[in-house]
PDB file of C-alpha atoms in Angstrom:
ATOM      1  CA  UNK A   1      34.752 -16.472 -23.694  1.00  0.00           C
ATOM      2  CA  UNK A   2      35.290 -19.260 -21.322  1.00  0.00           C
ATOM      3  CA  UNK A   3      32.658 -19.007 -17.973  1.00  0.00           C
ATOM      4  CA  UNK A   4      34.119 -18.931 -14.331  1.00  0.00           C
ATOM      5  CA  UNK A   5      32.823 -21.252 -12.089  1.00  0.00           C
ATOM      6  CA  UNK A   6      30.715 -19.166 -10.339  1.00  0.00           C
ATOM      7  CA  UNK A   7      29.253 -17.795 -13.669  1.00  0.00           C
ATOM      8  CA  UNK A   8      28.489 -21.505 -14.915  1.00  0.00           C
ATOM      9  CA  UNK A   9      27.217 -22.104 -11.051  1.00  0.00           C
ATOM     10  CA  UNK A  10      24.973 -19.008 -11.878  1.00  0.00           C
ATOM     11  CA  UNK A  11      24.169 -20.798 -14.991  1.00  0.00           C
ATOM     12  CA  UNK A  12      23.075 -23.924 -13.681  1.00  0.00           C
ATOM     13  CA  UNK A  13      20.650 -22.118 -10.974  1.00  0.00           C
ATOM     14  CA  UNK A  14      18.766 -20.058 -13.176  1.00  0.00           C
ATOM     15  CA  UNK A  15      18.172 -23.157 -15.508  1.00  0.00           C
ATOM     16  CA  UNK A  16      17.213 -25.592 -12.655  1.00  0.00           C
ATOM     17  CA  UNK A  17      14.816 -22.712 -11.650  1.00  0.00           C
ATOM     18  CA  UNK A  18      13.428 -21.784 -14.580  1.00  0.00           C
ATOM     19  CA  UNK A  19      12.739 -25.249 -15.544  1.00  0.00           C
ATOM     20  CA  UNK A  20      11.115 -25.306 -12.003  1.00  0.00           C
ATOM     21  CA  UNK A  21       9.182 -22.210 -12.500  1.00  0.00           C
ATOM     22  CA  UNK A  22       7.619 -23.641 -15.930  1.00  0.00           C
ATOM     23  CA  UNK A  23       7.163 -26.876 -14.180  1.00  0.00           C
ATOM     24  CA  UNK A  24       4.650 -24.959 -11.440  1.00  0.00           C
ATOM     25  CA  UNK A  25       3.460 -22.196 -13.553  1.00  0.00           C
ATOM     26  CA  UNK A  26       1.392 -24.317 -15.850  1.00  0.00           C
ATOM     27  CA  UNK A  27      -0.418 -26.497 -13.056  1.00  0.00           C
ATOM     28  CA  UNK A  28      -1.073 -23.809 -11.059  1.00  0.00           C
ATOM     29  CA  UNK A  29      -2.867 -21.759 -13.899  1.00  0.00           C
ATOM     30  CA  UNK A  30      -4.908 -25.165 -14.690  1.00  0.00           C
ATOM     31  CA  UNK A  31      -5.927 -25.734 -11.361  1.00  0.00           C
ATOM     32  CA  UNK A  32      -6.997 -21.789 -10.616  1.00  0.00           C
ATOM     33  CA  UNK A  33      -8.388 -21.362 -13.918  1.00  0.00           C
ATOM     34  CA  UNK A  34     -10.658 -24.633 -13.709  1.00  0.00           C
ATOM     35  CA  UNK A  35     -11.347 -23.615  -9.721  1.00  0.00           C
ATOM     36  CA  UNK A  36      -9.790 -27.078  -8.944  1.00  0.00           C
ATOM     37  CA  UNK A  37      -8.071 -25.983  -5.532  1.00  0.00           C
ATOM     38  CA  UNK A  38      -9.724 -23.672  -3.192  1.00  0.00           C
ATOM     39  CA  UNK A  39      -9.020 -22.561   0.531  1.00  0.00           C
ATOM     40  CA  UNK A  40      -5.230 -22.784   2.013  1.00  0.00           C
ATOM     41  CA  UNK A  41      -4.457 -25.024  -0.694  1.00  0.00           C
ATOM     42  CA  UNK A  42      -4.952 -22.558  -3.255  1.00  0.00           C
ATOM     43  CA  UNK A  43      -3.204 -19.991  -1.876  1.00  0.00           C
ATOM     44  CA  UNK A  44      -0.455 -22.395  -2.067  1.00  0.00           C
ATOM     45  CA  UNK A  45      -0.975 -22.974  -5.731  1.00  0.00           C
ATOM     46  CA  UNK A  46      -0.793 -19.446  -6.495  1.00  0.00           C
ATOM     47  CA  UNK A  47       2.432 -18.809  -4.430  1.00  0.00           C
ATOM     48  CA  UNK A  48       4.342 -22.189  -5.637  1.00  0.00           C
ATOM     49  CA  UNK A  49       5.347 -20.638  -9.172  1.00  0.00           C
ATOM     50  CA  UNK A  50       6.936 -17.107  -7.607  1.00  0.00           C
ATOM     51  CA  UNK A  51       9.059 -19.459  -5.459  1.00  0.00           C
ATOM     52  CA  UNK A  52      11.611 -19.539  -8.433  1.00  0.00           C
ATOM     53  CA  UNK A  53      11.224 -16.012  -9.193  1.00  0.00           C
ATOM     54  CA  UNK A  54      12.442 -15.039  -6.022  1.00  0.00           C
ATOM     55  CA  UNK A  55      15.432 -17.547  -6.317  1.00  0.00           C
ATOM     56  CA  UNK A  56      16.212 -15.968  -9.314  1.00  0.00           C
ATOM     57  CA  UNK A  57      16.808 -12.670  -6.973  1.00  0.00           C
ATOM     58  CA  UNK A  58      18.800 -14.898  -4.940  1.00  0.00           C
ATOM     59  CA  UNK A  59      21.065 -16.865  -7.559  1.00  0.00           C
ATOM     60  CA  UNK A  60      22.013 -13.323  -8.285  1.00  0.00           C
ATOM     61  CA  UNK A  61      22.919 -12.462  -5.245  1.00  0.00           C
ATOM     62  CA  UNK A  62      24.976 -15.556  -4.762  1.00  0.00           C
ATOM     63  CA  UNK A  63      26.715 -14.981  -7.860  1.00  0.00           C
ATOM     64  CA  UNK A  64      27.566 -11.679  -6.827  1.00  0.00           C
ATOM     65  CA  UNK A  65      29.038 -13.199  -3.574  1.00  0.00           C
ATOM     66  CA  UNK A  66      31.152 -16.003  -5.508  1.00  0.00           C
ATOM     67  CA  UNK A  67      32.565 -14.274  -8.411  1.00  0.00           C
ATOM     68  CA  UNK A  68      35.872 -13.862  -7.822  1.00  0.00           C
ATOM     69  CA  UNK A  69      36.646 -11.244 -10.925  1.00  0.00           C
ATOM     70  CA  UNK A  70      35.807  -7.674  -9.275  1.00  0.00           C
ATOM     71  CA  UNK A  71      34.888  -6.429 -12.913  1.00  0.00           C
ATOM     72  CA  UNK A  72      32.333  -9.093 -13.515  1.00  0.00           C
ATOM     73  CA  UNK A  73      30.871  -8.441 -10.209  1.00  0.00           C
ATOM     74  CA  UNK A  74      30.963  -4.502 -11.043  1.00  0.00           C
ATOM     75  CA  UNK A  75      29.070  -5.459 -14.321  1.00  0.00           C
ATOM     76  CA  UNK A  76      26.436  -7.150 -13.133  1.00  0.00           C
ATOM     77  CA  UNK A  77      25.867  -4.862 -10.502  1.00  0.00           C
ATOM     78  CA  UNK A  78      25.678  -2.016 -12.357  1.00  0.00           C
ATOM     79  CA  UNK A  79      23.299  -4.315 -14.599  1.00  0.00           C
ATOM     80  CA  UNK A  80      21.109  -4.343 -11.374  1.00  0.00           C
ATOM     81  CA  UNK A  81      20.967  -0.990 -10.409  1.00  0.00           C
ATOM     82  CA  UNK A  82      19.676  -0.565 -13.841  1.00  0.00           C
ATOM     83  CA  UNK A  83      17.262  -2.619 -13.923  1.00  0.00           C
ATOM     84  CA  UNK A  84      16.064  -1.257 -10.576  1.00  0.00           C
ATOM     85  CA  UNK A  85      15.972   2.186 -11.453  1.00  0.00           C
ATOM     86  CA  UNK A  86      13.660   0.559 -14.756  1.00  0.00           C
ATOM     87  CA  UNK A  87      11.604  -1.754 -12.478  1.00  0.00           C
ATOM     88  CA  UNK A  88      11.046   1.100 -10.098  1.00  0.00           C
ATOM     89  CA  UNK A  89      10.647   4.076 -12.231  1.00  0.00           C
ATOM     90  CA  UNK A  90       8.344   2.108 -14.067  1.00  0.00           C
ATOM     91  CA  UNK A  91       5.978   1.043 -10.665  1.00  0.00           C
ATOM     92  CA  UNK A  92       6.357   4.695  -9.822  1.00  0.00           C
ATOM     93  CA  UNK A  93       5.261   6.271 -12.605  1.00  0.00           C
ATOM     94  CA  UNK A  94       2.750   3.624 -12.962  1.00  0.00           C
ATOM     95  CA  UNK A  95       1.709   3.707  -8.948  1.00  0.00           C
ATOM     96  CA  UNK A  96       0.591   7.095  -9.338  1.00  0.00           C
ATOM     97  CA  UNK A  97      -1.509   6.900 -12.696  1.00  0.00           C
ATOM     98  CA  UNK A  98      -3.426   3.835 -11.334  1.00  0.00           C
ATOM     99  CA  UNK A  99      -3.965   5.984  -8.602  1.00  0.00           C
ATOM    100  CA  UNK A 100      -5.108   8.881 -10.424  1.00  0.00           C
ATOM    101  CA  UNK A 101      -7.220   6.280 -12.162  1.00  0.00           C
ATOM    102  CA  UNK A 102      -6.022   7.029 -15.756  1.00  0.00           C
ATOM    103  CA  UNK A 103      -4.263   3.636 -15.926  1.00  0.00           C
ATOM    104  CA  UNK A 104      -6.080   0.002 -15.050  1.00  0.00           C
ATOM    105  CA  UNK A 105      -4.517  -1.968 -12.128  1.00  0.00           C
ATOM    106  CA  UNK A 106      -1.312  -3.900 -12.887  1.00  0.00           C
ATOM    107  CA  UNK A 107      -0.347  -7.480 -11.271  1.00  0.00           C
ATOM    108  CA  UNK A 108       2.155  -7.277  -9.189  1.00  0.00           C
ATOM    109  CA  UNK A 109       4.299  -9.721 -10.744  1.00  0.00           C
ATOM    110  CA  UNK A 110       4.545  -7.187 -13.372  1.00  0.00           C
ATOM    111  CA  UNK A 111       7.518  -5.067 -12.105  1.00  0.00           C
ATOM    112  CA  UNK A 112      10.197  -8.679 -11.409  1.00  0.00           C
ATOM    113  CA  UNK A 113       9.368  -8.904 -15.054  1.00  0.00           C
ATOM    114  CA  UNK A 114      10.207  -5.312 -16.007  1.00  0.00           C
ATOM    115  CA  UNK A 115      13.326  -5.678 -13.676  1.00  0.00           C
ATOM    116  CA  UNK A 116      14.683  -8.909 -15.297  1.00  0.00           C
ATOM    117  CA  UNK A 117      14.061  -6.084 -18.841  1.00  0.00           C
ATOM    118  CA  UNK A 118      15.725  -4.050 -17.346  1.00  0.00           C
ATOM    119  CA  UNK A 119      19.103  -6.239 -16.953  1.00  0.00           C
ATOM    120  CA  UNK A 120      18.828  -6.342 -20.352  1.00  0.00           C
ATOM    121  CA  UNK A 121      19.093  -2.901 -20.760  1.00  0.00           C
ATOM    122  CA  UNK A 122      21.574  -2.922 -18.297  1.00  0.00           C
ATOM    123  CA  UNK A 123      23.602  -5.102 -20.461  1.00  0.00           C
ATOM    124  CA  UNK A 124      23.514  -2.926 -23.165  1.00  0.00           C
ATOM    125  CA  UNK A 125      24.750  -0.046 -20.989  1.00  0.00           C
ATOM    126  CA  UNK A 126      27.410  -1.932 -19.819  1.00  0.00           C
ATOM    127  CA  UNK A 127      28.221  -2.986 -23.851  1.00  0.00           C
ATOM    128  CA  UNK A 128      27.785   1.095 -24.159  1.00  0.00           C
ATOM    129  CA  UNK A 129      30.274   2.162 -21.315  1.00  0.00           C
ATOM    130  CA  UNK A 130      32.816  -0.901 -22.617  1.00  0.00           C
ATOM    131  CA  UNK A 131      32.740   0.596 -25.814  1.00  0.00           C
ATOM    132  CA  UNK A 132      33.080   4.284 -25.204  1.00  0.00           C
ATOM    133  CA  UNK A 133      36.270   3.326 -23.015  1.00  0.00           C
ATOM    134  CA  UNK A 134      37.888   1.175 -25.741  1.00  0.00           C
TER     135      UNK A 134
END
């Protein structure tokens, strides 16, 4: 299967900021860890590695806007709302058990990480649907 350019655009963006979020994660957890920054310029530290996790949101949404191919764009959207309904669901269901106190506190950082699951099992829904209407 051959990429469009906007899907090897998408490509390049989410490698460029993955390498980028790598590339701050591991300082950042070195310096707080070893209480090496403190003030302003730790709270700068601890923001610099969701930077790329919130361009992932955004590569996404770019790709969305550049694909030309109205069934890719259907896919991945569809991909989305599934992994929103997961991500959500999930900080719901969650949300209220930590609040009943019969669950510990999550991070929130937790529920992008459930949502980029949850494009996974988007993807297999979409394989799912694909298949049913073969």
């Amino acid at each position: 299967m051959r990429f469009s350019p906007a899907q090897r655009r998408y490509n390049r963006r989410v490698i460029l900021l993955s390498l980028t979020y790598v590339g701050l994660l591991f300082p950042a957890v070195y310096l707080l860890n070893r209480d090496l920054v403190s003030g302003p310029l730790a709270y700068l530290t601890g923001v610099l590695p969701a930077l790329p996790v919130t361009g992932f949101f955004v590569a996404i949404g770019m790709y969305l806007v550049e694909e030309t191919d109205e069934y890719q764009r259907m896919l991945l959207v569809r991909q989305s709302l599934v992994a929103t309904g997961v991500a959500m669901t999930g900080a719901t269901i969650w949300g209220f058990l930590e609040g009943f106190e019969l669950l510990p506190h999550l991070v929130g950082y937790a529920w992008p990480i459930l949502w980029f699951g949850g494009l996974g099992i988007g993807s297999c829904v979409n394989k799912l649907i694909e298949r049913r209407e073969a």
